[in-house]
Coordinates of C-alpha atoms and ligand atoms in Angstrom, one line a residue:
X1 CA 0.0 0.0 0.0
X2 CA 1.1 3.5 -0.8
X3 CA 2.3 6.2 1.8
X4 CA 3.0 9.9 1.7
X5 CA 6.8 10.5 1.7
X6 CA 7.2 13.3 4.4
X7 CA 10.4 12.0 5.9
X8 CA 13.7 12.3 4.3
X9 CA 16.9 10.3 5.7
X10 CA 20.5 10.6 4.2
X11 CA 23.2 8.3 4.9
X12 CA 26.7 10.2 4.3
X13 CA 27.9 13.1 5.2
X14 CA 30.6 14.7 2.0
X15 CA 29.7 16.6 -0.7
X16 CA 26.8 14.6 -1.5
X17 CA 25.4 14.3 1.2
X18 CA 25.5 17.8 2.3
X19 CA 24.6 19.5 -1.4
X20 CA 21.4 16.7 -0.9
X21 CA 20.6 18.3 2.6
X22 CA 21.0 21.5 1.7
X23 CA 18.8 21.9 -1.7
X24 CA 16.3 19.5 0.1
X25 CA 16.2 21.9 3.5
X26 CA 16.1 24.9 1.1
X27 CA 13.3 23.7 -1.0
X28 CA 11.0 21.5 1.7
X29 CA 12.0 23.3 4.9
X30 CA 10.8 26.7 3.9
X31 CA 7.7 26.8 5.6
X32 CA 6.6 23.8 7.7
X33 CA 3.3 23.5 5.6
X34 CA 5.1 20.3 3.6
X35 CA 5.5 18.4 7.0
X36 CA 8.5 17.4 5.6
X37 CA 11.8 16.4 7.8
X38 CA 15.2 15.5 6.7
X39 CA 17.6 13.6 9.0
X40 CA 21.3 13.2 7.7
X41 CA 23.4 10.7 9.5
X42 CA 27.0 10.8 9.1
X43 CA 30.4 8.4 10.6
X44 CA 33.1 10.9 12.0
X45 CA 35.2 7.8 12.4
X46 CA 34.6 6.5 8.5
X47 CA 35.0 10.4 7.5
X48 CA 34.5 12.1 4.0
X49 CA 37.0 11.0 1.0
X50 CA 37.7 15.2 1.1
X51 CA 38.7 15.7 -2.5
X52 CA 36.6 17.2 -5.4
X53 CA 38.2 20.7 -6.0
X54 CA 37.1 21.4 -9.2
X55 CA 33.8 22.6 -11.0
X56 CA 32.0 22.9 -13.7
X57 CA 29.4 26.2 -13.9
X58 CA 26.4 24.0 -12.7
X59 CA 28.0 25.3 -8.8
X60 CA 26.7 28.6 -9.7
X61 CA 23.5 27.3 -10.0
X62 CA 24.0 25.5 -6.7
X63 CA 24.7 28.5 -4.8
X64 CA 22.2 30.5 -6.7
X65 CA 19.3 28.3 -5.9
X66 CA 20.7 28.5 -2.4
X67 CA 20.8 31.9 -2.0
X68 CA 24.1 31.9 -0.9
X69 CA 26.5 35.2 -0.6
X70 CA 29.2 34.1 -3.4
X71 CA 31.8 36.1 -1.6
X72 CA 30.8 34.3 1.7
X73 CA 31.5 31.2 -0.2
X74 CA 34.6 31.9 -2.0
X75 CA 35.7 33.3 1.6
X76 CA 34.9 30.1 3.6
X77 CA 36.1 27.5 1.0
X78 CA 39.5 29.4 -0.2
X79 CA 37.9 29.7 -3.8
X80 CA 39.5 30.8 -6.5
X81 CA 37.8 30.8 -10.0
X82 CA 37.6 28.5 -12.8
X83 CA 37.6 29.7 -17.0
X84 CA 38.3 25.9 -18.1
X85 CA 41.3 23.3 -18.3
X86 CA 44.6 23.8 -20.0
X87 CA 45.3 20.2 -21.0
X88 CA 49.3 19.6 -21.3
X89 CA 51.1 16.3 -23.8
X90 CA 47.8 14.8 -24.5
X91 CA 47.8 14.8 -28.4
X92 CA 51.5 14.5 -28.0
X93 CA 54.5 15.4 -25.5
X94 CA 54.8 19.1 -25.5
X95 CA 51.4 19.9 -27.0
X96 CA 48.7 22.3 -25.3
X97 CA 45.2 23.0 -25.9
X98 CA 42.3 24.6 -23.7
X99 CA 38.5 23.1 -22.8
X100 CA 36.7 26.9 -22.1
X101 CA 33.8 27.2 -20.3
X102 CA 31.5 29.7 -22.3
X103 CA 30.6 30.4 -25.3
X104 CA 33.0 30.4 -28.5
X105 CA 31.8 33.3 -29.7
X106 CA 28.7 34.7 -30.8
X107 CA 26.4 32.3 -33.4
X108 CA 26.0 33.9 -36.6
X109 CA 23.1 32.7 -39.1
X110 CA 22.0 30.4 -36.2
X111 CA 25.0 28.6 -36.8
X112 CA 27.9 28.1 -34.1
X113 CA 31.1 30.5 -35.3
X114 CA 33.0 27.6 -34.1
X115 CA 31.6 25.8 -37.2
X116 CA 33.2 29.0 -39.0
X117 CA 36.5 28.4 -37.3
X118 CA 36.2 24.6 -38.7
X119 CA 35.5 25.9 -42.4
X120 CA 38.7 28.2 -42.3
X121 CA 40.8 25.3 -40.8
X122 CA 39.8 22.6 -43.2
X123 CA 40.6 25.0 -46.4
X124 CA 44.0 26.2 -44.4
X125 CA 45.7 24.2 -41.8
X126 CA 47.6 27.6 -41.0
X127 CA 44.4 28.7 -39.0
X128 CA 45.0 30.8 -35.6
X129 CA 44.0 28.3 -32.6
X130 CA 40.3 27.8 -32.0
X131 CA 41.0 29.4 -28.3
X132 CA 41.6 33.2 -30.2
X133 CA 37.7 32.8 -30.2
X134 CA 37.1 32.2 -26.7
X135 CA 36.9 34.5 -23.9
X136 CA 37.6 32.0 -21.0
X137 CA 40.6 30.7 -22.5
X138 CA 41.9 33.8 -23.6
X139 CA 41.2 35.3 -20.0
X140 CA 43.0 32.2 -18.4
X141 CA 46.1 32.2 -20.7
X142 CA 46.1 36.0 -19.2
X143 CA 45.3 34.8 -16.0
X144 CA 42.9 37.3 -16.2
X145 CA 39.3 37.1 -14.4
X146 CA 35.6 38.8 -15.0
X147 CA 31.7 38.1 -14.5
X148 CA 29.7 37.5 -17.5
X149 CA 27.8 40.7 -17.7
X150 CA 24.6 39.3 -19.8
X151 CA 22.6 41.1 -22.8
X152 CA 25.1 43.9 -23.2
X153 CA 26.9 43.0 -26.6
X154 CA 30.0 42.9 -24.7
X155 CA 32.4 39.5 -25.0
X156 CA 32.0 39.3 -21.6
X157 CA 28.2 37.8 -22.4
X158 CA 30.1 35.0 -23.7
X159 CA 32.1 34.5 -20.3
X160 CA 30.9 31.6 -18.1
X161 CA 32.7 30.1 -15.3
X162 CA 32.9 27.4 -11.8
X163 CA 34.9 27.2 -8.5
X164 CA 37.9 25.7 -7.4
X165 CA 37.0 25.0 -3.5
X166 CA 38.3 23.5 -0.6
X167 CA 36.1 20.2 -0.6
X168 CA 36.3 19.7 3.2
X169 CA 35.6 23.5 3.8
X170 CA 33.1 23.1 1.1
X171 CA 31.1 20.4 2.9
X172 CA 31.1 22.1 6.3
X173 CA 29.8 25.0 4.4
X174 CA 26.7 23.3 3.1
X175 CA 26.7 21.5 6.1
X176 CA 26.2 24.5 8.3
X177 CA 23.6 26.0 5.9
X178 CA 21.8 22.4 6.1
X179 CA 21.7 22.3 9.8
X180 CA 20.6 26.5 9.8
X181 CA 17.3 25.8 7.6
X182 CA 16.7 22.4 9.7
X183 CA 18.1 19.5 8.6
X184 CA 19.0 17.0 11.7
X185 CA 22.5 16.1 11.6
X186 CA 23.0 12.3 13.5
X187 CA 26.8 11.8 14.1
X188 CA 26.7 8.0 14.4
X189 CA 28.1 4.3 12.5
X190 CA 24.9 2.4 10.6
X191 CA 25.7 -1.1 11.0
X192 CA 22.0 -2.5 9.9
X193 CA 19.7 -1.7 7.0
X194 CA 15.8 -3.2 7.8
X195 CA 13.6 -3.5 5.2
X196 CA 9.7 -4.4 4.9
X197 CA 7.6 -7.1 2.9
X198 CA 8.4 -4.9 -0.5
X199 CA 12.0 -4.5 -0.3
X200 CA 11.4 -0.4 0.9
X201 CA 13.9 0.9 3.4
X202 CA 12.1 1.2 6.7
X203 CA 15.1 1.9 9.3
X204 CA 18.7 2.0 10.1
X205 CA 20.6 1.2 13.1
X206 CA 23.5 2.7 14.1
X207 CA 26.3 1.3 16.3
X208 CA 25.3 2.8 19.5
X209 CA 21.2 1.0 19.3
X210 CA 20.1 4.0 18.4
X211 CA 16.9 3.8 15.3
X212 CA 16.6 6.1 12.3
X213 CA 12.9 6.0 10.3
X214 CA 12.0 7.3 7.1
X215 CA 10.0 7.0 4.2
X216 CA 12.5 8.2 1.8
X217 CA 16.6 7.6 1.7
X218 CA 19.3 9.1 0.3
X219 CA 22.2 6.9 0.2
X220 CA 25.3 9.6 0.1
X221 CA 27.9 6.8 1.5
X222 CA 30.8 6.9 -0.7
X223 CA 32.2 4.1 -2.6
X224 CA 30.5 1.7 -0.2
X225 CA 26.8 2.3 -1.3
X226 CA 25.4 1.0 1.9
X227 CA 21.5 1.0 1.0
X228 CA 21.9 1.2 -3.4
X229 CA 24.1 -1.8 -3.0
X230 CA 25.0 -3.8 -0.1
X231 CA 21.0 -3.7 1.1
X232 CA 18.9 -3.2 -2.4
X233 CA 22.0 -4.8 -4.6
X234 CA 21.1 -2.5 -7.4
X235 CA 24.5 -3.8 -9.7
X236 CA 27.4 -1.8 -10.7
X237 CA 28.1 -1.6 -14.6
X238 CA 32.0 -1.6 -14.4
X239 CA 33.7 1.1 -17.4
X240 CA 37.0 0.4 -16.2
X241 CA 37.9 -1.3 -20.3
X242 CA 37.1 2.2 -21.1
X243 CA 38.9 4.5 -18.5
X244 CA 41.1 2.2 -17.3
X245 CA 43.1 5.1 -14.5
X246 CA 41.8 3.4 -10.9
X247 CA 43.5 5.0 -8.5
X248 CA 44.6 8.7 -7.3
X249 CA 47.4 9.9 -5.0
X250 CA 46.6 13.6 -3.7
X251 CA 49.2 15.7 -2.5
X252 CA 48.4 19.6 -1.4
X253 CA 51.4 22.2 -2.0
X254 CA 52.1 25.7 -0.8
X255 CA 51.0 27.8 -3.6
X256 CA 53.8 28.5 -5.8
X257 CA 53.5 31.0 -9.3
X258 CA 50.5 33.3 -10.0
X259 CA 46.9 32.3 -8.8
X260 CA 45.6 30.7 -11.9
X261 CA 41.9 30.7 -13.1
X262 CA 42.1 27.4 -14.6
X263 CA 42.8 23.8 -13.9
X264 CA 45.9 22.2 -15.4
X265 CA 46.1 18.4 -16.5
X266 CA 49.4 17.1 -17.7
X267 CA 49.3 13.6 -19.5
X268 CA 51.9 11.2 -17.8
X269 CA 52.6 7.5 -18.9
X270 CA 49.8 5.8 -17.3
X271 CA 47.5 8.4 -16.0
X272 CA 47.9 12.3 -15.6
X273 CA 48.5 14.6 -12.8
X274 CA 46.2 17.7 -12.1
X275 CA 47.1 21.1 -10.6
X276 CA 44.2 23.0 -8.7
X277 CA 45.0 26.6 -7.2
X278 CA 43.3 27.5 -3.8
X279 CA 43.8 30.8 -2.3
X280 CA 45.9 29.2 0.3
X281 CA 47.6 25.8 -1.4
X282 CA 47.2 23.7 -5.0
X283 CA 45.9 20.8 -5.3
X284 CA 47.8 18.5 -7.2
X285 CA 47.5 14.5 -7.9
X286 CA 48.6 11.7 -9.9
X287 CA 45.5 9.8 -11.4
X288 CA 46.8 6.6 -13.3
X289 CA 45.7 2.8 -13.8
X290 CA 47.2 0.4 -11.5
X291 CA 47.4 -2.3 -14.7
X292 CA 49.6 0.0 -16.8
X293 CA 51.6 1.3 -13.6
X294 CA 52.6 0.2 -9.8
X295 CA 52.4 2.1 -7.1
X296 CA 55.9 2.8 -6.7
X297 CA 56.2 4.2 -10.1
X298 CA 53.3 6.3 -9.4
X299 CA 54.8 7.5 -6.6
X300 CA 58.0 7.9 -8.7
X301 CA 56.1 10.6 -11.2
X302 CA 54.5 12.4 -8.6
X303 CA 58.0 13.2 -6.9
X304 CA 58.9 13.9 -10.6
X305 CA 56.2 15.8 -11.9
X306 CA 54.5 17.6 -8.4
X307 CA 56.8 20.7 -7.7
X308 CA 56.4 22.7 -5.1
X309 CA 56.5 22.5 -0.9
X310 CA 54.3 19.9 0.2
X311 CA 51.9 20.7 3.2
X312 CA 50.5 16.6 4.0
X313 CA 52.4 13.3 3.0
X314 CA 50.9 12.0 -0.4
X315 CA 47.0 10.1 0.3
X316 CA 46.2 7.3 -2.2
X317 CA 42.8 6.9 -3.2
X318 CA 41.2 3.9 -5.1
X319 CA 38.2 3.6 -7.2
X320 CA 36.2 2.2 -10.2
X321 CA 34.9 4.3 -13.1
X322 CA 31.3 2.9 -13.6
X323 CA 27.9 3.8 -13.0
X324 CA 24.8 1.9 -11.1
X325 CA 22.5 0.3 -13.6
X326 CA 19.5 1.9 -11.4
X327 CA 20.2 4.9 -9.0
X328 CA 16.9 5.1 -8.0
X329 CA 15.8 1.8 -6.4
X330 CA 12.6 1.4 -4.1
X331 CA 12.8 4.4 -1.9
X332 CA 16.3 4.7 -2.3
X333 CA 18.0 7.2 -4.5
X334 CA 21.8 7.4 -4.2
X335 CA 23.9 10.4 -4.9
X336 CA 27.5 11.0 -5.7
X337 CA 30.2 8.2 -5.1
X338 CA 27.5 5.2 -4.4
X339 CA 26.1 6.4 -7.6
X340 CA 28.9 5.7 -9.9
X341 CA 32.4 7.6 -10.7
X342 CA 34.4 8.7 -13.5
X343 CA 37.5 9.9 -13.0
X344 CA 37.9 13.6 -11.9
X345 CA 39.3 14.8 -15.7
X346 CA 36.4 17.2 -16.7
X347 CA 35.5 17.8 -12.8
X348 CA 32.2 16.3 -13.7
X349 CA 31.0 14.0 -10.0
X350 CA 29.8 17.8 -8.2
X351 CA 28.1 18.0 -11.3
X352 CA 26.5 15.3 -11.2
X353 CA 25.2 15.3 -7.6
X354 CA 23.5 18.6 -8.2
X355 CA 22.2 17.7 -11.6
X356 CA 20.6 14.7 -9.7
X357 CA 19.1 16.4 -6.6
X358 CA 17.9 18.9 -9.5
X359 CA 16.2 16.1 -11.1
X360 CA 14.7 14.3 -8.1
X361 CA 12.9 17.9 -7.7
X362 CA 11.4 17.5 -11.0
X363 CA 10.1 13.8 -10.3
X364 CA 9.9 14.8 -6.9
X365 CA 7.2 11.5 -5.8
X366 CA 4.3 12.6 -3.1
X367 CA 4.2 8.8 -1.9
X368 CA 5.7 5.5 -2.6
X369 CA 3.7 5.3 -5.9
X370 CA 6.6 6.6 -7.8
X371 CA 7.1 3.5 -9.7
X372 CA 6.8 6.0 -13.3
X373 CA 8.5 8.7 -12.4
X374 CA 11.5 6.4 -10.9
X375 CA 12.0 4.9 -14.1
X376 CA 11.8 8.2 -16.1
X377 CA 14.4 9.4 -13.6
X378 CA 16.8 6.7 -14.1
X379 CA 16.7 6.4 -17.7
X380 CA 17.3 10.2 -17.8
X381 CA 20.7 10.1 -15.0
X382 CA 22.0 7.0 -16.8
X383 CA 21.4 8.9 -20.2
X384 CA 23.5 12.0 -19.1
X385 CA 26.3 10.3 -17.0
X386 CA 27.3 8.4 -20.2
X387 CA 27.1 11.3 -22.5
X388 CA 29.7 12.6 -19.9
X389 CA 31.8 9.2 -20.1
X390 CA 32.0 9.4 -23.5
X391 CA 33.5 13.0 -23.6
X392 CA 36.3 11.6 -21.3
X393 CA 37.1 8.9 -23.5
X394 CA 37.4 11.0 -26.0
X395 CA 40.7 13.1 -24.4
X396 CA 42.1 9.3 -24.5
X397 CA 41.1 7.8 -27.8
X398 CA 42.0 10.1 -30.5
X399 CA 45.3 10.8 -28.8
X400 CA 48.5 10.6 -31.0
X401 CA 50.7 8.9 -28.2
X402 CA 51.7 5.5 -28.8
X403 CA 54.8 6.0 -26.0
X404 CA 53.5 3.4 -23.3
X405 CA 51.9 0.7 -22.5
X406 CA 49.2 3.0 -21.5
X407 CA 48.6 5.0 -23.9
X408 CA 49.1 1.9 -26.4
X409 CA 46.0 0.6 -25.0
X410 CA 43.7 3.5 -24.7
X411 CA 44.1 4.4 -28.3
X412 CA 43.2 1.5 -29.9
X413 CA 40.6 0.7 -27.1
X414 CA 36.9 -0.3 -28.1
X415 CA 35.0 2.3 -27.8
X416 CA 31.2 2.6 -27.0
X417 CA 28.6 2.8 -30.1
X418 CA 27.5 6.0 -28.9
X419 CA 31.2 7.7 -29.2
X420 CA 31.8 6.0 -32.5
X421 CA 29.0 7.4 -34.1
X422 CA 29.6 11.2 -32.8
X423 CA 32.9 10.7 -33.8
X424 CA 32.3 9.7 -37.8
X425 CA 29.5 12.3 -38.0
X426 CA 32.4 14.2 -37.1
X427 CA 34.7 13.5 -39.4
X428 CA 32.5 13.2 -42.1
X429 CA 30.3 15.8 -42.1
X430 CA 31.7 18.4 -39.5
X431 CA 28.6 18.0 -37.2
X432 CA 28.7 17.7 -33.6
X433 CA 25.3 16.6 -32.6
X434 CA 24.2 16.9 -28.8
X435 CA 20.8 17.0 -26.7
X436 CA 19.5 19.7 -25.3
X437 CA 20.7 18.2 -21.8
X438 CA 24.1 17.4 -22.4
X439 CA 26.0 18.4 -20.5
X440 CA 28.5 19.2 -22.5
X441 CA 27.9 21.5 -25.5
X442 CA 29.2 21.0 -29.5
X443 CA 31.4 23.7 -28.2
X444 CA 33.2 21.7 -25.2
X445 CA 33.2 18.8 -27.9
X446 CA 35.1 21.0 -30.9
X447 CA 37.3 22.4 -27.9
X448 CA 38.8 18.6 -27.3
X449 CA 38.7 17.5 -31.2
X450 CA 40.4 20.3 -32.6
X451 CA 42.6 20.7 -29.5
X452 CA 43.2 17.0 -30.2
X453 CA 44.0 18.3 -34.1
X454 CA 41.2 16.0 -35.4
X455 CA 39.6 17.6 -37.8
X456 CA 37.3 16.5 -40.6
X457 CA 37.7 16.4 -44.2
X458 CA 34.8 18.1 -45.4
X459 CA 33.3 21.1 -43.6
X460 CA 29.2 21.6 -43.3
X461 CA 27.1 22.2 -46.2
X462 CA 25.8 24.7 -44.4
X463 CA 28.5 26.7 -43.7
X464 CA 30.0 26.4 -46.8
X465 CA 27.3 28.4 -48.3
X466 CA 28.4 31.4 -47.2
X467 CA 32.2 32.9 -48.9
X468 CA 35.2 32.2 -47.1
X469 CA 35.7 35.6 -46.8
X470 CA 32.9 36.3 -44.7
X471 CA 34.0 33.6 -41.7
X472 CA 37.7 35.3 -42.3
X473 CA 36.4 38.6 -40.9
X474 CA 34.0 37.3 -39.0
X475 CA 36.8 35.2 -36.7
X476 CA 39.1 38.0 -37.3
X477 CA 36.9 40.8 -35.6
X478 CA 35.8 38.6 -32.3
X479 CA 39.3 37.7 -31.7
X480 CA 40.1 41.4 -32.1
X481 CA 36.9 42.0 -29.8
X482 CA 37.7 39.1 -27.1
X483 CA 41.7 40.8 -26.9
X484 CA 40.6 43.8 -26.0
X485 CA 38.3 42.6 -23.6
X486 CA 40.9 40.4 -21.5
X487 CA 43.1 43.5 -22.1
X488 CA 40.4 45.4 -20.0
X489 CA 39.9 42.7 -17.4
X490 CA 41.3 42.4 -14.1
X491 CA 43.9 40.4 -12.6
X492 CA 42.2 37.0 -11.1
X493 CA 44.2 37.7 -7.9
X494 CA 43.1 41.1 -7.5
X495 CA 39.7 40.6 -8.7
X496 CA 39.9 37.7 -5.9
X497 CA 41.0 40.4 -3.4
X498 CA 38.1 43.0 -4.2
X499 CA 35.3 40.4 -3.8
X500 CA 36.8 38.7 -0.5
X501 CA 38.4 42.1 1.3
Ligands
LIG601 C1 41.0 11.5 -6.8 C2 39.7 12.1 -6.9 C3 39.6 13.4 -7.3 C4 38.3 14.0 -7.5 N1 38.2 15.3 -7.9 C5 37.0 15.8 -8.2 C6 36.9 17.1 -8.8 O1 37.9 17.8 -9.0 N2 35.6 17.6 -9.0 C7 34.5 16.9 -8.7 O2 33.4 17.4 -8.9 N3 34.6 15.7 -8.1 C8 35.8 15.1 -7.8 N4 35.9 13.9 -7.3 C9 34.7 13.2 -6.8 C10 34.3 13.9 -5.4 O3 35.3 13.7 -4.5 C11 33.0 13.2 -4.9 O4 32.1 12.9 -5.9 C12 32.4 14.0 -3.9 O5 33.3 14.4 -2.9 C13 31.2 13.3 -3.3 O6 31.6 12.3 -2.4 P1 30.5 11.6 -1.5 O7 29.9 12.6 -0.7 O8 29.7 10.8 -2.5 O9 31.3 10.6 -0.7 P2 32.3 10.7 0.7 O10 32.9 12.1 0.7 O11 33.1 9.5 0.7 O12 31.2 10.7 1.8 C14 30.7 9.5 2.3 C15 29.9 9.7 3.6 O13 29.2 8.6 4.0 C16 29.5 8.3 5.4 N5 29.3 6.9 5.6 C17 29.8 5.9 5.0 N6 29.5 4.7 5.6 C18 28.7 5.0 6.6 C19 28.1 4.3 7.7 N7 28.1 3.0 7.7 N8 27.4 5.0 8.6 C20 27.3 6.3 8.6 N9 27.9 7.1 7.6 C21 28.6 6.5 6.7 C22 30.9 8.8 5.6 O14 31.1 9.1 6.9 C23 30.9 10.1 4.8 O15 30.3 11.2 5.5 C24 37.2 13.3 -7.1 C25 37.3 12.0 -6.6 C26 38.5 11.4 -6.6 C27 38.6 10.0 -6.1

């Protein structure tokens, strides 16, 4: 028989956990019409996994629907700001390319300038980089930072941008705000799971004897998924034939060289490293596959690729890129880490635990008839997390490199159908085809391809309508437009220092 769903319980307490408390508290706890509660239980013992540094623009909305003070944030979490990634030796060693955030430009005829860039490239190799078009990239080769000011036919409408935050500080943020609009917060060690007749969650018992009741859970656990696996055994499609890195070590530096508005990933023999720049330290780490590399070596390319004073000893971190066939089982949704990972290359797992908590809200279920919009919700999470898979592949398998063992395999790796087929409309017909949801856009796509120097043979009908002349001035006069608009812009430092006092 079906019940209202008035009581909210969420096992985990990291960024998960706390991003679900928070936008539930904020949405449910407004007014106490609902009847709604929300417990969050949480191991202090077990702790958080405390990395996840990087963003991608869906934060904004985060702290937008929050209402949170962006300075407050930035403040609390030793933000800096995100423009994109500057990827280092992925093509091949000693090659660079950018992945913006924003637009590339304005679209002109309803059609993408980017798709402009491509006609000009295909006719002459000899083509300035695609990045003289973009605003974030340009800004963070300049190391440069500025707002998006909308509707003002400036190239700052074309700006977009995300976070770099302290991911402990980042958690007790949200955790605070949680605990301010109402959530309960249980500090204790579930050790039992009990469920009724149909297989629905009804309790959890924690270590000490104590009981926790709900109608709904959230399971925020980590890489353990307590309720999603070990108690409703919803299975774990493994992707580790496609992105074969498993394992991280994370090493914080003293900062060292300007504060940069970007992320930087190096490719390294059987992984790559990452640099993240706090306010107060960077965030480095060596990502890499434990089949194509041992631990000591790992640890041997971290001493020789991490520069810079370290502040902790080196922490290594293991996982398994994949996703759960159905995140929303019974009353059981799970978030973040028990939901599935891929590795942190595009910053994407934040993402995906706000995109999720953004979608439960739109097949939010008033009682445990939810059996239709479960299913619509599931097929439309498992839809975007492999739309995002298949954009990480896609920095591996059209790589050049053929100089390990490593990158050996990952270039000549099946690849899913879905990537295949984006990849030959590509290169036959200079199309990059995407739904509306995507979370990446044709213009993150063309970033990576032509960063990657694939480009196709034959450029679009549609733009090859119009002269070549007319795309010449056209890229000519924004890249004239977006240099004099970095020109303009502040330092990222100082315009860190204006907004945080
Ligand atoms: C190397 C690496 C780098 C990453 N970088 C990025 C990045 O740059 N950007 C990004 O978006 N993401 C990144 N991620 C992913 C990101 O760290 C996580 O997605 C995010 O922190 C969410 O974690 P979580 O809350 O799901 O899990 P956790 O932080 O592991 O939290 C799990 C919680 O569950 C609790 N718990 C577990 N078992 C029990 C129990 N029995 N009883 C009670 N409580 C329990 C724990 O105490 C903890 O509070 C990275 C991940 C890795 C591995």
């Amino acid at each position: 028989m079906s019940k209202d769903i008035k009581e909210f319980v969420i096992v985990g307490g990291g960024s998960a956990g706390w991003i679900a408390g928070a936008c539930l508290a904020r949405l449910l706890l407004k007014t106490t019409r609902g009847g709604y509660k929300i417990t969050l239980v949480e191991s202090p013992e077990i702790g958080i996994i405390g990395v996840g540094e990087a963003t991608v623009p869906s934060m904004q909305d985060l702290i937008s629907f929050l209402n949170i003070d962006e300075a407050d944030f930035v403040r609390a979490t030793n933000a800096t700001y995100k423009l994109g990634i500057c990827f280092k030796d992925w093509n091949k060693i000693g090659g660079e390319y950018w992945h913006p955030f924003g637009e590339l430009g304005p679209m002109i005829e309803n059609q993408p300038l980017h798709q402009h860039w491509l006609q000009q490239k295909i006719i002459n190799p000899q083509t300035p980089d695609l990045h003289n078009i973009s605003i974030c990239s340009m800004a963070a080769r300049a190391n440069k930072f500025q707002k998006p000011v909308k509707n003002t036919q400036s190239v700052y409408e074309w700006l977009s941008y995300a976070y770099h935050f302290d991911a402990v500080k980042g958690a007790e943020y949200l955790r605070d705000y949680g605990k301010a609009k109402g959530v309960t917060h249980i500090e204790g060690r579930v050790t039992d799971v009990k469920t009724d007749n149909d297989g629905m969650i009804e309790k959890l018992k924690l270590q000490d004897g104590r009981e926790i009741t709900g109608d709904f859970f959230i399971d925020c656990s980590g890489f353990v998924g307590l309720l999603i696996e070990k108690t409703l055994k919803s299975e774990f499609d493994d992707w580790t034939h496609y992105l074969p890195v498993d394992r991280a070590i994370a090493l914080p530096t003293k900062p060292n060289g300007p504060l940069t508005p970007y992320t930087t990933s190096w490719a390294r023999e059987a992984g790559w490293t990452w640099r993240i720049p706090l306010q107060n330290r960077v965030g480095n780490g060596y990502v890499y596959s434990s089949k194509f590399a041992s631990d000591d070596e790992a640890m041997a390319t971290v001493d020789k690729c991490i520069a810079g004073e370290r502040i902790a000893e080196p922490r290594t971190i293991k996982f398994k890129a994949g996703r759960r066939r159905e995140p929303w089982v019974k009353n059981c949704l799970s978030l973040g880490l028990a939901s599935g990972f891929l590795e942190p290359l595009e910053s994407t797992a934040i993402h995906l635990v706000i995109a999720n908590i953004f979608r439960f809200f739109d097949h939010f279920p008033k009682s445990t008839n939810f059996e239709v919009l479960r299913k619509a919700f599931n097929q439309r999470g498992i839809r975007e997390i492999e739309e995002i898979r298949d954009f990480i592949i896609l920095h591996y398998c059209v790589s050049e490199r053929k100089d390990t063992d490593f990158w050996r395999y990952v270039t000549t790796m099946d690849i899913p159908d879905t990537l295949g087929e984006k990849l030959d409309i590509y290169k036959g017909q200079a199309k990059i085809l995407a739904d509306y949801y995507d979370l990446f856009r044709p213009m993150s796509w063309i970033s990576v391809l032509a960063g990657m120097e694939v480009i196709p043979k034959n450029s679009n009908p549609i733009i090859n309508i119009v002269p070549p002349e007319f795309s010449i001035n056209i890229l000519r006069d924004v890249s004239a437009a977006i240099a004099d608009g970095v020109a303009k812009a502040p330092s990222h430092e100082s315009f860190l220092k204006q907004l945080t006092g």
